[in-house]
CSV table of C-alpha atoms in Angstrom, one decimal:
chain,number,residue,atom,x,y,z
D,1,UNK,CA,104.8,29.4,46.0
D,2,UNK,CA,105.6,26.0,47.9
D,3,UNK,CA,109.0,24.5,46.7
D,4,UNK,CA,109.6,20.5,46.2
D,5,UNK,CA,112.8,20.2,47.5
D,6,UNK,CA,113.1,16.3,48.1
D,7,UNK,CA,112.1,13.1,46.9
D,8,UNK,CA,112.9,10.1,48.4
D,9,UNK,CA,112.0,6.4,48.5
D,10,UNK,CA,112.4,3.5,50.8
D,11,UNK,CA,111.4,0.1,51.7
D,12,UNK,CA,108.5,-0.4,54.7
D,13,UNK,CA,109.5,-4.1,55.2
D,14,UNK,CA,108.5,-4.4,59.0
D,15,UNK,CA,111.0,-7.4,59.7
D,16,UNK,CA,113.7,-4.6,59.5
D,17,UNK,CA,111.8,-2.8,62.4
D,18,UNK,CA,111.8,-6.2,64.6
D,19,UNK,CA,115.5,-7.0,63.5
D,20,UNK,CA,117.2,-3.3,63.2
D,21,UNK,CA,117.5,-3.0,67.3
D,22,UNK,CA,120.8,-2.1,68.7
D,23,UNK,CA,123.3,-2.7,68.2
D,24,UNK,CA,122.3,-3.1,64.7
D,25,UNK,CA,123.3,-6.6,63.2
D,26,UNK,CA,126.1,-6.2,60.9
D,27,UNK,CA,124.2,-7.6,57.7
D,28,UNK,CA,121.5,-4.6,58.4
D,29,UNK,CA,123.9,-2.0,59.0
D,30,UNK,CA,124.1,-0.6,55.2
D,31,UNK,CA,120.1,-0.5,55.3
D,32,UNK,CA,120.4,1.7,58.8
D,33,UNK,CA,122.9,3.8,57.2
D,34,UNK,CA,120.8,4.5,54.2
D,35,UNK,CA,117.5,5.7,56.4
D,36,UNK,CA,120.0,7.6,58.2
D,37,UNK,CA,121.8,9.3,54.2
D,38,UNK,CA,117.2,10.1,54.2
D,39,UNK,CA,116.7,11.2,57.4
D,40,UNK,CA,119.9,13.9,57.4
D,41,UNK,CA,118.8,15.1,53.9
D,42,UNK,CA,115.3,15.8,55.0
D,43,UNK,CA,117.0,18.0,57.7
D,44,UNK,CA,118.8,19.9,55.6
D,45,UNK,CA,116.7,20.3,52.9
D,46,UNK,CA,114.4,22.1,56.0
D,47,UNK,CA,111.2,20.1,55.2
D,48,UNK,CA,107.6,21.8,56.4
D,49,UNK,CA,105.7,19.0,55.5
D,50,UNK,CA,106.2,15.4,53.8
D,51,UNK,CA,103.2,13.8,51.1
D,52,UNK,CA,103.9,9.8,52.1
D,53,UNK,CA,103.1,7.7,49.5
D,54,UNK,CA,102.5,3.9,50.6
D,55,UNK,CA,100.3,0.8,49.4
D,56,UNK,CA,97.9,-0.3,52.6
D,57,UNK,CA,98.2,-3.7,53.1
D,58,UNK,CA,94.6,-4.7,53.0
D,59,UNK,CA,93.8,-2.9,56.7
D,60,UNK,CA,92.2,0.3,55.6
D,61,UNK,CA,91.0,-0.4,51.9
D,62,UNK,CA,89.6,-4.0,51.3
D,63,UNK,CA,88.2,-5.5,48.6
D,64,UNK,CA,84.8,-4.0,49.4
D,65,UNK,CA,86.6,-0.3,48.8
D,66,UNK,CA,90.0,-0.6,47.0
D,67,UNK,CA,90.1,3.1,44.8
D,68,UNK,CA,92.9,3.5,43.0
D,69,UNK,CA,94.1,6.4,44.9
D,70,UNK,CA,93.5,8.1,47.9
D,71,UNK,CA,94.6,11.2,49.3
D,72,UNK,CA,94.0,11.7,53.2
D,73,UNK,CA,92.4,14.4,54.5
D,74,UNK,CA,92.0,13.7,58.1
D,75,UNK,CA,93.5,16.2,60.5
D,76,UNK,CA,95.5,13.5,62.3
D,77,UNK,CA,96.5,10.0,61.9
D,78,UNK,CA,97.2,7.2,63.9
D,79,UNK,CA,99.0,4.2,63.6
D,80,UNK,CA,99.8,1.2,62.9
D,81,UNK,CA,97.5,-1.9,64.0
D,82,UNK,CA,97.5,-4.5,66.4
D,83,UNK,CA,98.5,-7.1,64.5
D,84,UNK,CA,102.2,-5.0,63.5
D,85,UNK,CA,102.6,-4.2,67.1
D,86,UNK,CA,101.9,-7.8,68.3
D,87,UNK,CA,103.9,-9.3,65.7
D,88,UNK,CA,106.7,-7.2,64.9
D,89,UNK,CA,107.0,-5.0,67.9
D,90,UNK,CA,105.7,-1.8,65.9
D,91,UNK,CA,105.0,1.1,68.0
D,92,UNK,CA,101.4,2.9,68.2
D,93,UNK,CA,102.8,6.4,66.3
D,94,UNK,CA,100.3,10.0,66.2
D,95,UNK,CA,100.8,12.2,63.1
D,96,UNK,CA,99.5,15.6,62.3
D,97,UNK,CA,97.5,15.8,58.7
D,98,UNK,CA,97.7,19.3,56.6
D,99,UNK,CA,94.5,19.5,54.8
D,100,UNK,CA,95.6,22.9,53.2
D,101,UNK,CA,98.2,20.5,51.1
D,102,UNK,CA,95.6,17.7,50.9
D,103,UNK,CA,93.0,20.1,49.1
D,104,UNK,CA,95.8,21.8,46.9
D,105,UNK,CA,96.7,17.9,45.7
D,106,UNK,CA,92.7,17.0,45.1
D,107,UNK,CA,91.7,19.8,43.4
D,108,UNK,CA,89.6,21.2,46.4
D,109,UNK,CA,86.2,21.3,44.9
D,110,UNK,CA,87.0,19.7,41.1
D,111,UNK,CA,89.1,16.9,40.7
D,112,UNK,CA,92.3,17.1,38.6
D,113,UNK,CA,92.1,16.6,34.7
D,114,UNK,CA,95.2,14.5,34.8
D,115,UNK,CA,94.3,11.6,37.5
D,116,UNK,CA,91.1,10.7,39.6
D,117,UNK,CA,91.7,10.7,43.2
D,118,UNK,CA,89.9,9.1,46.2
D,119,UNK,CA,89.9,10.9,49.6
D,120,UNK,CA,89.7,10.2,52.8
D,121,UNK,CA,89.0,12.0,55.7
D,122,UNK,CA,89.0,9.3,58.0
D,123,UNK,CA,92.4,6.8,57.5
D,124,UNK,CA,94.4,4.4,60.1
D,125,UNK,CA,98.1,3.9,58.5
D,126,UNK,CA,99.7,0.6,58.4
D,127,UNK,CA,103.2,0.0,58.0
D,128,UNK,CA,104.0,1.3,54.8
D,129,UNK,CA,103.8,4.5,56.2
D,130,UNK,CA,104.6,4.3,59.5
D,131,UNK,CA,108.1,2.3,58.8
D,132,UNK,CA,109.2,4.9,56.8
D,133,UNK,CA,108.9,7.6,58.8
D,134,UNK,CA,109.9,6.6,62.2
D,135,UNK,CA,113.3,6.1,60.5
D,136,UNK,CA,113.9,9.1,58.1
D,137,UNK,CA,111.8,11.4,60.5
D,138,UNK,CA,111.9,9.4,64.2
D,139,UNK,CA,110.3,12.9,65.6
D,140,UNK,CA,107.4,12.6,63.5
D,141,UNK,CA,107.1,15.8,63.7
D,142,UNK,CA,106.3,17.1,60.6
D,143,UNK,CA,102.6,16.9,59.0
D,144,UNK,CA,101.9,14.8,56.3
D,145,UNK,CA,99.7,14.2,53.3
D,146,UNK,CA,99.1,9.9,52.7
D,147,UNK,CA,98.5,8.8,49.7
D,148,UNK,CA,97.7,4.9,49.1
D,149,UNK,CA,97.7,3.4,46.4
D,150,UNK,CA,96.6,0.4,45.1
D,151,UNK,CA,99.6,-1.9,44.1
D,152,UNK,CA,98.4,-4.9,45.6
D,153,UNK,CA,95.1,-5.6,44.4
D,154,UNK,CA,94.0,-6.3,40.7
D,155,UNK,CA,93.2,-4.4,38.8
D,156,UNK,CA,95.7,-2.3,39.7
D,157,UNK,CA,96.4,1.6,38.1
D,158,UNK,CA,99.0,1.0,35.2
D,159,UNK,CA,102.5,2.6,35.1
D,160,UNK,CA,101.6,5.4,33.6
D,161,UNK,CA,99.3,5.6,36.0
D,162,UNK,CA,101.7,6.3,38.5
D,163,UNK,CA,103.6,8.8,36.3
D,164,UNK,CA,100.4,10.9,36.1
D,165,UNK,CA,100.8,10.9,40.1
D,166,UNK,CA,103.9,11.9,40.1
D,167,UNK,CA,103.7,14.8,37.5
D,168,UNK,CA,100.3,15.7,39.0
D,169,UNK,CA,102.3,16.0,42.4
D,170,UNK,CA,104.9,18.2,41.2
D,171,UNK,CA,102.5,20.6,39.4
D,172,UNK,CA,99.7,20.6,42.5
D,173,UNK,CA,102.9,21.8,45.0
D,174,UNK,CA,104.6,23.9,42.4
D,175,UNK,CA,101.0,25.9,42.1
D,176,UNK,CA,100.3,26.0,46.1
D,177,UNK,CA,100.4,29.2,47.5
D,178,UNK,CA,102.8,28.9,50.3
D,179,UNK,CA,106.3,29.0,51.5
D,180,UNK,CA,106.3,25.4,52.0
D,181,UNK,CA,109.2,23.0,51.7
D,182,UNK,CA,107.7,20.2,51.0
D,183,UNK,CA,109.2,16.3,50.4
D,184,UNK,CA,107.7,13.1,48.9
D,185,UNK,CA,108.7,10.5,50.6
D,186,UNK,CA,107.5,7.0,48.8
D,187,UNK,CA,107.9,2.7,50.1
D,188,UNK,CA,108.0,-0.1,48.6
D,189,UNK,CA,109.5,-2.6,47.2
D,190,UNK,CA,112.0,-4.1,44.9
D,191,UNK,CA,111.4,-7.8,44.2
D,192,UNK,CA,109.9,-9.1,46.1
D,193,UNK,CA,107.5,-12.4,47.0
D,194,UNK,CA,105.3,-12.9,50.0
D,195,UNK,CA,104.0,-16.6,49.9
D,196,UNK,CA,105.3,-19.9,49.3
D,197,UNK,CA,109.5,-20.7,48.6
D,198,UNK,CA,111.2,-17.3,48.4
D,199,UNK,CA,109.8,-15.3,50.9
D,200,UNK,CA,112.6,-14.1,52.2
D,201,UNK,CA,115.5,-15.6,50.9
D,202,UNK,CA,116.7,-12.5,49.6
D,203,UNK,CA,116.1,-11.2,46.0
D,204,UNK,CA,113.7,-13.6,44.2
D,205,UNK,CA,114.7,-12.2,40.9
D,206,UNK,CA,118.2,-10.6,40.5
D,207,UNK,CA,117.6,-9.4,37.1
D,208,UNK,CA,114.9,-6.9,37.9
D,209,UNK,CA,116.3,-5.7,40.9
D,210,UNK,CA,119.4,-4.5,38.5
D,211,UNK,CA,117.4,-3.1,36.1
D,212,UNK,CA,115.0,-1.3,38.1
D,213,UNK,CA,118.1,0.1,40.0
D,214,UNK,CA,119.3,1.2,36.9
D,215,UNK,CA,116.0,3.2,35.8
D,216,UNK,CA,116.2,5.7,38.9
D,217,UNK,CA,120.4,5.4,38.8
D,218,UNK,CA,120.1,6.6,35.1
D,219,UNK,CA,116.6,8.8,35.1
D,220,UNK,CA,115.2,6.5,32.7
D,221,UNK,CA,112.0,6.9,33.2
D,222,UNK,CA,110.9,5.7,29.9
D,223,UNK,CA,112.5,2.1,30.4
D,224,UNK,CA,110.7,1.7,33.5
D,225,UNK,CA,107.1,2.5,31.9
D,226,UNK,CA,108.3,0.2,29.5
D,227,UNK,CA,109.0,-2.6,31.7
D,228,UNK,CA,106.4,-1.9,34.0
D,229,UNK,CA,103.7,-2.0,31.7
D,230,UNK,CA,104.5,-5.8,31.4
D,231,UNK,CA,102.2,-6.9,34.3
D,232,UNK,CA,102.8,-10.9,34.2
D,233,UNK,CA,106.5,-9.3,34.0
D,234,UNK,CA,106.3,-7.8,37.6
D,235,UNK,CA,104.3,-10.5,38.5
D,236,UNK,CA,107.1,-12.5,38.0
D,237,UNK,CA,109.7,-11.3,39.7
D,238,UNK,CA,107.6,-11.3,43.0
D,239,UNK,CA,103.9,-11.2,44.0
D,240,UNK,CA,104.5,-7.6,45.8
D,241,UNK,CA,106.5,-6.4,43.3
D,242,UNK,CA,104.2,-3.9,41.9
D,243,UNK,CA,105.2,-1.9,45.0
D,244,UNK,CA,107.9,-0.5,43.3
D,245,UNK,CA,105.8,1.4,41.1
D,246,UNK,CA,106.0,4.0,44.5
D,247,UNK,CA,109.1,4.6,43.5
D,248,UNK,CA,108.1,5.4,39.9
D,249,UNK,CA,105.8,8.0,40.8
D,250,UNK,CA,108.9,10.2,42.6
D,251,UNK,CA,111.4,9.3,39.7
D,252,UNK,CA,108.3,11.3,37.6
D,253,UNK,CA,107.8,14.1,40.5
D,254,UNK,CA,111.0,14.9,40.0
D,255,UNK,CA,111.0,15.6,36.1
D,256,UNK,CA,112.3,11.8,35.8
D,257,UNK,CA,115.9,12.8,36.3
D,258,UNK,CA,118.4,10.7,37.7
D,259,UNK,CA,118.3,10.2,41.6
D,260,UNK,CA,121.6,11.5,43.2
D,261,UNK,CA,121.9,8.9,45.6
D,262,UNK,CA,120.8,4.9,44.3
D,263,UNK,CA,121.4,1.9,46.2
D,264,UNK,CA,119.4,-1.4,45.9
D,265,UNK,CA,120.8,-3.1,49.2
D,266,UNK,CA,120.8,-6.5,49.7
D,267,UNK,CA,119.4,-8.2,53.0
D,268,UNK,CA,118.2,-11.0,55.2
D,269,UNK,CA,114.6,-10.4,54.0
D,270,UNK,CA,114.7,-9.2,50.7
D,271,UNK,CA,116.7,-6.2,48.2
D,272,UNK,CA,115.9,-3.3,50.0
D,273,UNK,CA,115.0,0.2,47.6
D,274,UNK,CA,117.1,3.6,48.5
D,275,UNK,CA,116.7,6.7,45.9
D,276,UNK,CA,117.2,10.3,47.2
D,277,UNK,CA,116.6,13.4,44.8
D,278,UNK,CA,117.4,17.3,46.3
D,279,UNK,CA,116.5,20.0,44.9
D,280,UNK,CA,119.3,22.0,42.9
């Protein structure tokens, strides 16, 4: 049977991918060296294939078509779009699908008991994918299964929501009959606003950054449903701070024990999100 050996998640913020040129600035060097603690692990862990989960930004799934989740399909993707190349000097990126891994996650021909999931067989990734991977795997050579989901556009999936996700991903992999080594890698976001006086001016709310930290630092998984479930809570601490519910949905795929690397580092932009769990 396919093995999970890795979890991991990250932030996608595409200022870092304008600003993080060499030689890296030295406020942005502790965010470098964190992709780089992701991208080694991945190596070792010898990784066949990587299920990305990311929120699209409004490109692919609008408000005519927003599912909750959607699993891709496709036998290739490209990204990003023309706006992330133009603006923050993104670069157009090819990526090899694995539909095998797609169809074991979905269900194939009945969808799972334990979450309804969207597919896609036809799926241009934005930056919350693309980000991710060009640091932790700059090859981008390994296939991947997207997943979106919808943490930007009310009504959005609850918490638990996202735990089902997680748990569902865990089983789905642990069932798949294959040698696989296969990683989740998630993005996101601590807190974080986009809009009006704190857009990046670093962490518009301190308080949640430390607690959230804490839930993945700890393996609390039940503080952060807790919290979580608190909408105008997470609304509070930033508009796009629902994001972090990506990072929820490893903490569950990996039995909601504590990460073995957490680091909620501090930047220009905003608190940029680093948990890594290996298998043991």
């Amino acid at each position: 049977m396919a093995e999970l050996v890795l979890a991991a998640a990250t932030p996608h913020n595409p200022l870092l991918w304008r600003a993080m040129n060499d030689p890296v600035p030295d406020d942005l060097q502790p965010i470098a060296a964190n992709f780089a603690r992701i991208r080694d692990a991945i190596e070792a862990h010898e990784v066949d294939v990587l299920v990305v989960i990311g929120t699209d930004h409004v490109r692919q799934f609008f408000y005519d078509n927003s599912p909750a989740f959607v699993v891709g399909k496709a036998e290739s993707y490209h990204g990003t779009w023309e706006n992330e190349v133009r603006t923050f000097g993104m670069e157009y990126v090819e990526l090899a699908g694995h539909r095998e891994l797609a169809d074991e996650i979905t269900g194939r021909t009945v969808l799972p008991e334990t979450i309804d999931l969207a597919v896609s067989h036809e799926w241009r990734l934005d930056h919350s994918y693309v980000i991710p991977l060009q640091y932790v795997r700059p090859e981008l050579d390994l296939p991947v299964v997207p997943i979106h989901t919808n943490a930007s556009m009310p009504p959005v999936p609850s918490v638990r929501r996202f735990v089902a996700l997680g748990e569902h991903l865990r089983t789905a992999i642990g069932r798949w009959e294959s040698d696989a080594r296969v990683a989740i890698l998630t993005s996101g976001h601590m807190a974080n606003d986009v809009g009006g006086p704190r857009t990046f001016a670093g962490s518009p709310d301190p308080d949640f950054d430390e607690a959230a930290a804490a839930w993945m630092r700890d393996g609390d998984l039940d503080g952060a449903v807790r919290v979580c479930s608190d909408f105008e809570r997470l609304l509070e601490a930033g508009c796009m701070t629902y994001q972090y519910l990506n990072a929820v949905a490893a903490l569950a795929a990996m039995g909601g024990r504590p990460a073995d690397f957490a680091d909620v580092t501090p930047s220009r932009f905003a608190s940029s999100p680093f948990f890594l769990w290996g298998s043991r």
